[in-house]
Short mmCIF file of C-alpha atoms in Angstrom, two decimals:
data_model
loop_
_atom_site.label_atom_id
_atom_site.label_comp_id
_atom_site.label_asym_id
_atom_site.label_seq_id
_atom_site.Cartn_x
_atom_site.Cartn_y
_atom_site.Cartn_z
CA SER R 1 0.00 0.00 0.00
CA GLY R 2 1.38 3.35 -0.91
CA SER R 3 0.29 4.77 2.44
CA GLY R 4 1.37 1.95 4.70
CA GLY R 5 -0.49 0.76 7.75
CA SER R 6 -0.77 -2.68 9.24
CA ASN R 7 -3.56 -5.16 8.85
CA GLY R 8 -3.95 -6.26 12.42
CA PRO R 9 -1.78 -8.10 14.91
CA LYS R 10 1.48 -9.85 14.15
CA ASN R 11 1.44 -13.49 13.22
CA GLY R 12 2.63 -15.13 16.41
CA ALA R 13 4.11 -18.04 14.45
CA GLY R 14 6.25 -15.91 12.20
CA ARG R 15 8.00 -12.70 11.36
CA SER R 16 6.73 -9.38 12.61
CA ASP R 17 6.97 -7.85 9.14
CA SER R 18 4.37 -10.14 7.53
CA PRO R 19 0.66 -9.40 7.91
CA THR R 20 -1.47 -12.00 9.64
CA GLY R 21 -2.59 -14.87 7.45
CA PRO R 22 -6.35 -15.54 7.36
CA GLU R 23 -7.83 -18.56 9.09
CA GLY R 24 -7.62 -21.66 6.89
CA TYR R 25 -5.01 -20.23 4.50
CA VAL R 26 -1.24 -20.57 4.43
CA SER R 27 0.40 -17.45 5.90
CA PRO R 28 3.14 -15.68 3.92
CA ASP R 29 5.61 -16.55 6.69
CA GLY R 30 4.07 -19.95 7.55
CA ALA R 31 5.82 -23.29 8.00
CA GLU R 32 4.67 -24.43 4.54
CA VAL R 33 6.43 -21.46 2.93
CA ALA R 34 9.63 -22.15 4.87
CA ALA R 35 9.52 -25.84 3.85
CA ALA R 36 9.05 -24.95 0.16
CA GLU R 37 12.00 -22.56 0.37
CA ALA R 38 14.20 -25.18 2.04
CA ALA R 39 13.40 -27.58 -0.80
CA ARG R 40 14.81 -25.05 -3.29
CA GLY R 41 18.21 -25.35 -1.66
CA SER R 42 20.64 -22.60 -0.71
CA GLY R 43 23.36 -21.76 -3.19
CA PRO R 44 25.97 -19.00 -3.16
CA VAL R 45 24.66 -15.72 -1.73
CA ARG R 46 24.58 -12.70 -4.04
CA LYS R 47 24.25 -9.47 -2.02
CA VAL R 48 22.76 -6.32 -3.53
CA LYS R 49 21.80 -2.95 -2.07
CA LEU R 50 19.12 -0.86 -3.74
CA THR R 51 18.22 2.66 -2.63
CA ALA R 52 14.98 4.25 -3.84
CA VAL R 53 15.56 8.01 -4.06
CA PRO R 54 14.15 11.19 -5.59
CA THR R 55 16.62 12.10 -8.34
CA ARG R 56 17.10 13.79 -11.69
CA LEU R 57 17.65 11.63 -14.76
CA ASP R 58 18.92 12.57 -18.22
CA LEU R 59 16.75 10.66 -20.71
CA GLY R 60 18.77 11.92 -23.68
CA GLY R 61 18.31 15.64 -24.11
CA ARG R 62 15.48 15.72 -21.58
CA THR R 63 16.20 15.87 -17.84
CA VAL R 64 13.40 14.97 -15.45
CA ALA R 65 12.83 14.87 -11.70
CA THR R 66 11.62 11.41 -10.75
CA TRP R 67 12.19 8.50 -8.36
CA ALA R 68 14.67 5.77 -9.23
CA TYR R 69 17.14 3.25 -7.82
CA GLY R 70 20.16 5.52 -7.77
CA ASP R 71 20.88 7.81 -10.70
CA ARG R 72 20.28 5.57 -13.70
CA LEU R 73 17.41 4.28 -15.82
CA PRO R 74 16.75 1.42 -15.92
CA GLY R 75 18.23 0.70 -12.50
CA GLN R 76 21.45 -1.32 -12.26
CA GLU R 77 20.85 -4.80 -13.67
CA VAL R 78 20.99 -7.63 -11.12
CA ARG R 79 22.48 -10.83 -12.56
CA VAL R 80 22.61 -14.15 -10.73
CA THR R 81 22.86 -17.85 -11.61
CA ALA R 82 19.99 -20.29 -11.08
CA GLY R 83 20.52 -21.92 -7.69
CA ASP R 84 21.92 -18.75 -6.08
CA THR R 85 20.41 -17.08 -3.03
CA LEU R 86 19.64 -13.40 -3.63
CA ALA R 87 19.99 -11.10 -0.60
CA VAL R 88 18.78 -7.58 -1.38
CA THR R 89 18.53 -4.68 1.03
CA VAL R 90 16.04 -2.07 -0.19
CA ALA R 91 16.54 1.31 1.51
CA ASN R 92 13.61 3.70 1.12
CA HIS R 93 14.66 7.34 0.79
CA LEU R 94 11.35 8.31 -0.85
CA PRO R 95 8.74 10.55 0.81
CA GLN R 96 6.25 7.64 0.97
CA SER R 97 6.18 3.90 1.64
CA THR R 98 7.43 1.49 -1.02
CA SER R 99 7.99 -2.23 -1.70
CA MET R 100 9.78 -4.54 -4.14
CA HIS R 101 8.15 -7.19 -6.33
CA TRP R 102 10.34 -9.69 -8.22
CA HIS R 103 8.28 -10.05 -11.38
CA GLY R 104 8.03 -13.60 -12.71
CA LEU R 105 9.97 -15.39 -9.95
CA ALA R 106 8.43 -18.39 -8.17
CA LEU R 107 9.93 -17.33 -4.85
CA ARG R 108 9.01 -17.64 -1.17
CA ASN R 109 5.73 -15.84 -0.44
CA ASP R 110 6.95 -13.47 2.28
CA MET R 111 9.52 -12.04 -0.19
CA ASP R 112 7.01 -11.36 -3.00
CA GLY R 113 6.74 -7.68 -2.09
CA VAL R 114 3.01 -6.94 -1.92
CA PRO R 115 2.30 -4.50 0.94
CA ASP R 116 -0.49 -5.45 3.35
CA LEU R 117 -0.62 -8.93 1.80
CA THR R 118 2.83 -10.57 2.02
CA GLN R 119 4.76 -7.92 3.95
CA ARG R 120 4.35 -4.62 5.71
CA PRO R 121 5.14 -1.54 3.61
CA ILE R 122 8.73 -0.26 3.70
CA ARG R 123 8.09 3.10 5.29
CA ALA R 124 9.90 6.29 4.33
CA GLY R 125 13.36 6.22 5.90
CA ALA R 126 13.25 2.46 6.58
CA ALA R 127 14.79 -0.56 4.85
CA PHE R 128 13.78 -4.18 4.19
CA ASP R 129 15.95 -7.24 3.61
CA TYR R 130 14.72 -9.58 0.88
CA ARG R 131 16.36 -13.00 0.84
CA PHE R 132 15.27 -15.94 -1.32
CA ALA R 133 16.51 -18.80 -3.46
CA VAL R 134 16.41 -18.16 -7.22
CA GLU R 135 15.44 -21.44 -8.80
CA HIS R 136 14.66 -20.94 -12.46
CA PRO R 137 16.81 -19.25 -15.15
CA GLY R 138 15.30 -16.56 -17.32
CA THR R 139 14.61 -12.89 -18.01
CA TYR R 140 12.84 -11.14 -15.13
CA TRP R 141 12.65 -7.66 -13.62
CA PHE R 142 11.74 -5.89 -10.39
CA HIS R 143 9.67 -2.87 -9.42
CA PRO R 144 7.54 -1.57 -6.53
CA HIS R 145 4.04 -2.90 -5.87
CA SER R 146 2.98 0.34 -4.19
CA GLY R 147 0.51 2.71 -5.81
CA VAL R 148 1.66 3.82 -9.26
CA GLN R 149 5.35 4.09 -8.29
CA GLN R 150 6.32 1.61 -10.98
CA ASP R 151 5.38 4.22 -13.63
CA ARG R 152 8.26 6.37 -12.38
CA GLY R 153 11.91 5.28 -12.74
CA LEU R 154 11.73 2.49 -10.16
CA TYR R 155 12.52 -0.63 -12.20
CA ALA R 156 15.48 -2.72 -13.33
CA PRO R 157 16.22 -6.05 -15.06
CA LEU R 158 16.87 -9.26 -13.12
CA ILE R 159 18.70 -11.83 -15.27
CA VAL R 160 19.02 -15.40 -13.99
CA GLU R 161 21.65 -17.25 -15.98
CA ASP R 162 21.42 -20.96 -16.75
CA PRO R 163 24.52 -22.85 -15.54
CA LYS R 164 23.86 -25.31 -18.38
CA GLU R 165 22.97 -22.68 -21.01
CA PRO R 166 21.98 -24.54 -24.20
CA LEU R 167 22.02 -21.48 -26.48
CA LYS R 168 25.18 -20.37 -28.29
CA TYR R 169 25.69 -16.64 -28.89
CA ASP R 170 28.47 -14.06 -29.10
CA LYS R 171 26.79 -11.08 -27.45
CA GLU R 172 23.82 -10.39 -25.21
CA TRP R 173 21.71 -7.26 -24.80
CA VAL R 174 18.97 -6.49 -22.31
CA VAL R 175 16.41 -4.13 -23.87
CA VAL R 176 13.93 -2.48 -21.51
CA LEU R 177 10.95 -0.67 -23.04
CA ASP R 178 9.05 2.03 -21.13
CA ASP R 179 6.41 4.71 -21.57
CA TRP R 180 7.38 7.89 -19.73
CA VAL R 181 5.34 10.74 -18.18
CA ASP R 182 6.94 11.52 -14.80
CA GLY R 183 8.41 14.99 -14.44
CA ILE R 184 7.34 16.14 -17.92
CA ASP R 185 5.62 19.55 -17.70
CA GLY R 186 4.63 18.90 -14.08
CA SER R 187 3.04 15.49 -14.70
CA THR R 188 3.27 12.60 -12.24
CA PRO R 189 1.75 9.10 -12.41
CA ASP R 190 -0.39 10.01 -9.38
CA ALA R 191 -1.84 12.99 -11.26
CA VAL R 192 -2.46 10.76 -14.31
CA LEU R 193 -4.35 8.29 -12.11
CA ALA R 194 -6.38 11.09 -10.53
CA GLU R 195 -7.37 12.32 -14.00
CA LEU R 196 -8.31 8.82 -15.21
CA ARG R 197 -10.37 8.16 -12.09
CA LYS R 198 -12.67 11.02 -13.00
CA GLY R 199 -13.73 8.76 -15.88
CA MET R 200 -14.89 9.62 -19.35
CA GLY R 201 -18.49 10.33 -18.43
CA GLY R 202 -20.69 10.14 -21.51
CA MET R 203 -17.78 10.33 -23.94
CA ASP R 204 -17.49 7.57 -26.50
CA HIS R 205 -14.22 5.72 -26.00
CA GLY R 206 -12.94 2.30 -26.94
CA GLY R 207 -12.39 1.34 -23.32
CA GLY R 208 -16.06 2.00 -22.75
CA MET R 209 -18.94 0.14 -21.30
CA ASP R 210 -19.14 -3.40 -20.04
CA HIS R 211 -20.45 -5.31 -23.04
CA GLY R 212 -19.94 -8.80 -21.70
CA GLY R 213 -17.80 -11.16 -23.72
CA GLY R 214 -18.08 -14.46 -25.46
CA HIS R 215 -15.38 -17.06 -25.99
CA GLY R 216 -12.53 -16.65 -28.38
CA SER R 217 -8.96 -17.69 -28.78
CA GLY R 218 -7.66 -14.97 -26.49
CA GLY R 219 -4.30 -16.25 -27.63
CA MET R 220 -2.60 -12.90 -27.83
CA ASP R 221 -0.27 -12.53 -24.99
CA ASN R 222 0.92 -9.43 -23.40
CA SER R 223 2.37 -8.76 -20.16
CA GLY R 224 1.81 -6.17 -17.73
CA HIS R 225 3.76 -3.89 -15.87
CA GLY R 226 2.38 -1.54 -13.31
CA MET R 227 1.11 -3.24 -10.30
CA SER R 228 -0.22 -1.80 -7.32
CA GLY R 229 -0.21 -3.27 -3.91
CA MET R 230 -2.30 -0.47 -2.54
CA SER R 231 -5.07 -1.93 -0.47
CA TYR R 232 -8.68 -1.01 -1.13
CA ARG R 233 -8.80 0.82 2.19
CA SER R 234 -5.81 2.95 1.38
CA TYR R 235 -7.00 4.06 -2.03
CA GLN R 236 -10.39 5.28 -0.91
CA LYS R 237 -8.57 8.53 -0.13
CA ALA R 238 -5.22 9.76 -1.34
CA PRO R 239 -2.51 8.98 1.20
CA ALA R 240 -1.19 12.00 3.04
CA ASP R 241 2.31 11.35 1.72
CA SER R 242 1.07 11.14 -1.86
CA PRO R 243 1.37 13.29 -4.93
CA ALA R 244 1.21 16.87 -3.72
CA ASP R 245 4.20 16.38 -1.43
CA SER R 246 6.11 14.56 -4.13
CA PRO R 247 9.30 16.19 -5.38
CA THR R 248 8.07 15.54 -8.90
CA ALA R 249 4.92 17.62 -8.54
CA SER R 250 5.00 21.08 -10.07
CA PRO R 251 5.51 23.97 -7.60
CA SER R 252 1.88 25.06 -7.92
CA GLY R 253 0.72 21.52 -7.17
CA SER R 254 -0.92 21.40 -10.60
CA PRO R 255 -0.92 17.99 -12.29
CA GLY R 256 0.39 19.24 -15.63
CA PRO R 257 -1.43 18.88 -18.96
CA SER R 258 -4.12 16.28 -19.58
CA ARG R 259 -2.65 12.85 -20.27
CA MET R 260 -5.91 11.08 -21.09
CA MET R 261 -5.62 9.34 -24.46
CA MET R 262 -8.45 9.42 -26.98
CA GLY R 263 -8.74 7.31 -30.12
CA ALA R 264 -5.73 5.02 -29.69
CA THR R 265 -6.78 1.85 -31.49
CA SER R 266 -5.09 -1.37 -32.53
CA PRO R 267 -6.59 -4.41 -34.27
CA LEU R 268 -3.84 -6.50 -32.60
CA LEU R 269 -5.21 -5.47 -29.20
CA GLY R 270 -8.84 -5.91 -30.18
CA GLY R 271 -9.68 -2.20 -30.31
CA ASP R 272 -8.70 0.32 -27.65
CA ALA R 273 -4.90 0.44 -27.29
CA GLY R 274 -4.60 2.38 -24.03
CA ASP R 275 -5.69 5.20 -21.75
CA VAL R 276 -2.56 7.33 -21.33
CA ALA R 277 -0.91 9.66 -23.83
CA TYR R 278 2.76 9.38 -22.84
CA PRO R 279 5.03 12.17 -24.05
CA LEU R 280 8.05 9.83 -24.36
CA HIS R 281 8.75 6.20 -25.23
CA LEU R 282 12.14 4.98 -24.03
CA VAL R 283 14.47 2.11 -24.87
CA ASN R 284 16.90 1.53 -21.99
CA GLY R 285 16.04 4.94 -20.56
CA ARG R 286 16.86 6.87 -23.76
CA THR R 287 14.70 8.94 -26.09
CA PRO R 288 14.71 8.27 -29.86
CA GLY R 289 16.70 11.51 -30.31
CA ALA R 290 19.64 10.14 -28.30
CA PRO R 291 19.37 6.37 -28.64
CA GLN R 292 21.60 3.72 -27.11
CA THR R 293 23.90 2.11 -29.69
CA PHE R 294 24.71 -1.59 -29.46
CA ARG R 295 27.91 -2.66 -31.22
CA ALA R 296 28.70 -6.02 -32.79
CA ALA R 297 30.60 -7.49 -35.70
CA PRO R 298 28.78 -8.62 -38.85
CA GLY R 299 27.81 -12.25 -38.42
CA ASP R 300 27.75 -12.12 -34.61
CA ARG R 301 24.95 -14.11 -33.04
CA VAL R 302 23.21 -11.87 -30.51
CA ARG R 303 20.76 -12.76 -27.75
CA ILE R 304 18.30 -9.96 -27.03
CA ARG R 305 16.23 -10.05 -23.84
CA PHE R 306 13.18 -7.76 -24.24
CA ILE R 307 11.31 -6.48 -21.15
CA ASN R 308 8.22 -4.26 -21.32
CA ALA R 309 8.39 -2.10 -18.19
CA GLY R 310 5.62 0.23 -19.41
CA GLY R 311 2.55 1.31 -17.47
CA ASP R 312 -0.12 1.44 -20.18
CA THR R 313 1.57 0.62 -23.52
CA ALA R 314 2.02 -2.53 -25.58
CA TYR R 315 5.09 -2.43 -27.83
CA ARG R 316 5.53 -3.99 -31.26
CA VAL R 317 9.28 -4.52 -31.63
CA CYS R 318 11.62 -5.40 -34.48
CA LEU R 319 15.24 -5.07 -35.54
CA GLY R 320 15.28 -3.50 -38.98
CA GLY R 321 16.86 -5.69 -41.64
CA HIS R 322 16.79 -8.80 -39.45
CA ARG R 323 14.59 -11.75 -38.58
CA MET R 324 14.38 -12.83 -34.95
CA THR R 325 14.28 -16.38 -33.61
CA VAL R 326 12.14 -16.50 -30.45
CA THR R 327 13.67 -18.79 -27.81
CA HIS R 328 11.91 -17.87 -24.54
CA THR R 329 8.96 -15.97 -23.17
CA ASP R 330 8.59 -14.90 -19.53
CA GLY R 331 11.77 -16.83 -18.70
CA TYR R 332 10.64 -20.22 -20.08
CA PRO R 333 11.91 -21.86 -23.29
CA VAL R 334 9.68 -22.31 -26.32
CA GLU R 335 10.05 -24.29 -29.53
CA HIS R 336 12.15 -21.91 -31.61
CA ALA R 337 10.08 -19.78 -33.98
CA GLU R 338 11.14 -17.19 -36.56
CA THR R 339 9.42 -13.83 -36.78
CA ASP R 340 9.84 -10.29 -38.08
CA ALA R 341 8.21 -8.60 -35.08
CA LEU R 342 6.89 -9.31 -31.58
CA LEU R 343 4.13 -7.79 -29.47
CA LEU R 344 4.90 -7.27 -25.77
CA GLY R 345 2.33 -6.21 -23.23
CA MET R 346 3.30 -4.62 -19.93
CA GLY R 347 5.43 -6.97 -17.81
CA GLU R 348 5.95 -9.48 -20.60
CA ARG R 349 9.43 -10.65 -21.68
CA TYR R 350 10.75 -12.35 -24.82
CA ASP R 351 14.25 -13.65 -25.61
CA VAL R 352 15.32 -13.78 -29.26
CA LEU R 353 18.43 -14.63 -31.28
CA VAL R 354 19.53 -12.57 -34.30
CA THR R 355 22.51 -12.81 -36.63
CA ALA R 356 23.89 -9.30 -37.07
CA GLY R 357 24.08 -7.85 -40.57
CA ASP R 358 26.59 -5.28 -41.83
CA GLY R 359 25.68 -1.62 -41.27
CA VAL R 360 23.52 0.46 -38.91
CA PHE R 361 20.06 -0.85 -38.04
CA PRO R 362 17.11 0.50 -36.06
CA LEU R 363 15.73 -1.47 -33.13
CA THR R 364 12.25 0.04 -33.07
CA ALA R 365 9.63 -0.29 -30.34
CA LEU R 366 6.34 0.93 -31.79
CA ALA R 367 3.90 2.08 -29.09
CA GLU R 368 1.04 -0.08 -30.37
CA GLY R 369 -1.92 2.09 -31.43
CA LYS R 370 -0.36 5.29 -30.06
CA LYS R 371 1.44 6.68 -33.15
CA ALA R 372 4.81 6.94 -31.39
CA SER R 373 7.87 4.77 -30.89
CA GLY R 374 11.10 4.19 -29.01
CA LEU R 375 14.46 3.52 -30.67
CA ALA R 376 17.89 1.96 -30.16
CA LEU R 377 20.56 1.20 -32.78
CA LEU R 378 22.68 -1.78 -33.78
CA ARG R 379 25.94 -0.71 -35.42
CA THR R 380 28.25 -3.27 -37.00
CA GLY R 381 29.87 -1.00 -39.58
CA GLY R 382 29.99 2.48 -41.04
CA GLY R 383 27.09 4.57 -42.28
CA ALA R 384 24.60 7.16 -41.12
CA ALA R 385 22.13 6.38 -38.37
CA PRO R 386 18.47 6.13 -39.42
CA GLU R 387 16.06 8.94 -38.61
CA GLU R 388 14.21 8.89 -35.26
CA SER R 389 10.94 8.33 -37.08
CA VAL R 390 12.16 5.26 -38.99
CA ARG R 391 9.54 2.56 -39.47
CA PRO R 392 11.25 -0.69 -40.49
CA LYS R 393 9.22 -2.89 -42.84
CA GLU R 394 9.56 -5.76 -40.34
CA LEU R 395 6.98 -4.03 -38.12
CA ASP R 396 4.39 -4.93 -40.77
CA GLY R 397 5.78 -8.39 -41.47
CA ARG R 398 5.22 -11.68 -39.68
CA LEU R 399 4.19 -11.02 -36.09
CA LEU R 400 4.24 -13.69 -33.40
CA THR R 401 1.98 -13.56 -30.38
CA ALA R 402 2.23 -15.95 -27.45
CA GLY R 403 -0.80 -17.94 -28.54
CA ARG R 404 1.14 -19.07 -31.64
CA LEU R 405 4.12 -20.38 -29.68
CA LYS R 406 4.58 -23.86 -28.19
CA ALA R 407 6.29 -24.65 -24.90
CA ASP R 408 9.61 -26.46 -25.12
CA ALA R 409 9.15 -30.11 -24.19
CA SER R 410 11.29 -29.63 -21.06
CA VAL R 411 8.78 -27.22 -19.47
CA ARG R 412 5.42 -28.56 -20.66
CA LEU R 413 2.87 -29.26 -17.96
CA ARG R 414 2.09 -32.96 -17.53
CA PRO R 415 -1.27 -33.79 -19.13
CA GLY R 416 -4.25 -33.69 -16.82
CA ALA R 417 -7.66 -32.18 -16.27
CA PRO R 418 -7.96 -29.29 -13.81
CA ASP R 419 -8.92 -30.12 -10.22
CA ARG R 420 -10.38 -26.66 -9.83
CA THR R 421 -11.49 -23.89 -12.18
CA VAL R 422 -11.47 -20.31 -10.92
CA THR R 423 -13.37 -17.92 -13.17
CA MET R 424 -11.93 -14.42 -13.30
CA ARG R 425 -14.37 -12.10 -15.01
CA LEU R 426 -12.62 -8.86 -15.89
CA THR R 427 -15.06 -6.02 -15.38
CA GLY R 428 -15.25 -2.23 -15.52
CA SER R 429 -15.16 0.56 -18.06
CA MET R 430 -13.28 3.66 -19.08
CA ALA R 431 -16.45 5.66 -18.47
CA LYS R 432 -16.38 5.05 -14.71
CA TYR R 433 -12.77 3.81 -14.40
CA ASP R 434 -14.07 1.08 -12.10
CA TRP R 435 -11.79 -1.79 -13.17
CA ALA R 436 -12.26 -4.94 -11.08
CA VAL R 437 -12.23 -8.76 -11.00
CA ASN R 438 -15.69 -10.37 -10.82
CA GLY R 439 -17.09 -6.91 -10.12
CA ARG R 440 -15.09 -6.55 -6.89
CA ARG R 441 -12.36 -3.98 -6.51
CA TYR R 442 -9.24 -5.18 -4.75
CA ASP R 443 -9.46 -5.96 -1.05
CA PRO R 444 -6.45 -7.80 0.46
CA ASP R 445 -8.79 -9.67 2.81
CA GLN R 446 -10.81 -11.21 -0.05
CA ARG R 447 -9.27 -14.23 -1.77
CA TYR R 448 -10.01 -17.27 -3.91
CA PRO R 449 -9.12 -20.62 -2.28
CA VAL R 450 -6.79 -23.11 -3.96
CA ARG R 451 -5.43 -26.33 -2.43
CA ALA R 452 -1.74 -27.23 -2.51
CA GLY R 453 -0.97 -29.70 -5.29
CA GLU R 454 -4.04 -28.97 -7.39
CA ARG R 455 -4.01 -28.40 -11.13
CA VAL R 456 -5.81 -25.06 -11.28
CA ARG R 457 -7.47 -23.57 -14.34
CA LEU R 458 -7.82 -19.81 -14.40
CA SER R 459 -10.62 -18.91 -16.76
CA PHE R 460 -10.25 -15.24 -17.72
CA VAL R 461 -13.43 -13.79 -19.21
CA ASN R 462 -12.90 -10.26 -20.47
CA ALA R 463 -16.27 -8.55 -20.13
CA THR R 464 -14.78 -5.15 -21.00
CA THR R 465 -13.92 -3.44 -24.28
CA MET R 466 -10.26 -3.06 -23.25
CA TRP R 467 -7.33 -5.53 -23.39
CA HIS R 468 -5.80 -6.61 -20.07
CA PRO R 469 -2.36 -8.22 -19.54
CA MET R 470 -3.11 -10.52 -16.59
CA HIS R 471 -0.19 -11.40 -14.29
CA LEU R 472 -0.02 -14.18 -11.68
CA HIS R 473 2.53 -13.97 -8.87
CA GLY R 474 4.57 -16.92 -7.64
CA HIS R 475 3.73 -19.32 -10.50
CA THR R 476 3.77 -19.74 -14.26
CA PHE R 477 0.76 -21.01 -16.17
CA ALA R 478 0.50 -22.77 -19.51
CA LEU R 479 -1.42 -21.30 -22.42
CA PRO R 480 -3.89 -23.73 -24.06
CA GLY R 481 -2.96 -26.47 -26.55
CA GLY R 482 0.65 -26.95 -25.49
CA GLY R 483 1.24 -23.21 -25.50
CA PRO R 484 4.11 -21.50 -23.71
CA ARG R 485 4.64 -21.18 -19.97
CA LYS R 486 3.90 -17.60 -18.95
CA ASP R 487 3.29 -15.44 -15.90
CA THR R 488 1.53 -12.71 -17.89
CA ALA R 489 -0.95 -13.10 -20.75
CA ILE R 490 -3.07 -10.70 -22.76
CA VAL R 491 -6.80 -11.23 -22.57
CA LEU R 492 -8.43 -9.46 -25.50
CA PRO R 493 -11.69 -7.52 -25.16
CA GLY R 494 -14.80 -9.66 -25.32
CA LYS R 495 -12.69 -12.85 -25.32
CA SER R 496 -11.88 -15.62 -22.88
CA LEU R 497 -8.57 -17.32 -22.12
CA ASP R 498 -8.11 -20.47 -20.03
CA VAL R 499 -4.65 -21.09 -18.52
CA ASP R 500 -3.51 -23.90 -16.23
CA PHE R 501 -0.94 -24.05 -13.43
CA ASP R 502 0.08 -26.42 -10.66
CA ALA R 503 -0.39 -24.93 -7.18
CA ARG R 504 2.99 -25.89 -5.77
CA ASN R 505 4.15 -22.62 -4.18
CA PRO R 506 2.27 -22.00 -0.91
CA GLY R 507 1.12 -18.57 0.20
CA LEU R 508 -1.12 -15.65 -0.77
CA TRP R 509 -0.56 -14.72 -4.41
CA MET R 510 -1.63 -11.61 -6.25
CA LEU R 511 -3.42 -11.91 -9.62
CA HIS R 512 -3.94 -8.64 -11.46
CA CYS R 513 -3.95 -6.61 -14.63
CA HIS R 514 -0.44 -5.29 -15.35
CA ASN R 515 -1.76 -1.97 -16.58
CA VAL R 516 -0.66 0.02 -13.51
CA TYR R 517 -3.71 2.31 -13.67
CA HIS R 518 -6.21 -0.55 -14.06
CA ALA R 519 -4.57 -2.41 -11.17
CA GLU R 520 -4.50 0.59 -8.87
CA SER R 521 -8.16 1.29 -9.69
CA GLY R 522 -9.11 -2.19 -8.47
CA MET R 523 -8.37 -4.92 -11.08
CA MET R 524 -6.43 -7.09 -8.63
CA THR R 525 -7.33 -10.08 -6.49
CA VAL R 526 -5.66 -12.85 -4.48
CA LEU R 527 -5.33 -16.63 -4.78
CA GLY R 528 -4.66 -18.26 -1.42
#
């Protein structure tokens, strides 16, 4: 919760910094969680210190006041090897409470970083020690789960290397995509949320009314990025330590220009592409006018790890003049598939291999439906850099979505019918900005029961006219028909998507839309 506050007495059986577990459910710090962690083993300890601070960042010709981990964007990459134990001290130098969620990791529940659910908020001036075994290799990232903080500069990649890496490549890049509003003309994410919460009233908008949805493939997969761990109680009223006191608010306290987006549409996303008109789209913290340049030799085989850290934007990405071979999504291997372009929703990750050509090539991240893009460059030889506005033909070529991929045989779920189906009807509208799950806005005390060891089917039914990248904490699920293992999947408007997972990681686990503004408005719930 952005404002902090405890949810009752300490759990006598466990740590004082975990909220009390409800009767009949595993507690975040319960014996079952400790036993599951012990089974993961304890490898070499990798110690990291992260300090969340108000700072000024140069985005490439544009300097902004924001919050970040130190003085860089994205934050310093954390790289470990599967089997390691990660020990991270998060020091909070912000003017409000914060937290840290390790997106995509199946880790111990009391380290998952959801305030008022798995831990108490890290108050301003305090610190928290996260310590957990890192079991599975892959491309992950971390960010707060407090209010809309993740739509500032508070994010960084977490790369877990495979000690038995099967892929062969000469170079590796981590490419983090982000939509940026904080500190531009007085804007803050809190002010954007306040504007969106006023709703659209009678205006006609693609995110509009609840039309109810039938079944469809729902196979498009996007992943989400802004979560919010703010409890329902705390977002009834703005926390006292919230936007007006923020160092990124304008001196007059005004929220800056309107950031509500009208008319952003995308057939790939089933209609409405998003709610927020971001002034900048960044690749590795840089604007298209001052892009990062990756260097390689012609013929080098390059692994690119894409992460969408955006708040409200899906990105269609390509490397001009190249085809990409998709090898992983959300950290898990897939049967290799060639493509010209990929679509990433907020929080989603894809790993690809490319063989570098000779020259200078644009790596373009098109803000899907928003008529803007981010840019980086690959340079292997001489020549002039392409214009900022370059639109490589690959963006309009073959496009892979998650529903078209197959899981690698090594990570397929064993066959079996679900023991339990939990229907998650996604509800709400742009008109009222009342996003919810099954018509109920988030309340940390309300949860859906699941038994340890069950095969659980999550049946997402999107009853809205907006796409939602749905993210499950602590587990990965399988898309239908032998599809890939994911922790985040796009559910298209008016469609349904059934995904299966094995409930093997005990605790209280958040399930939510990874659009930070939808989540913070209520489209979050808990599996226990």
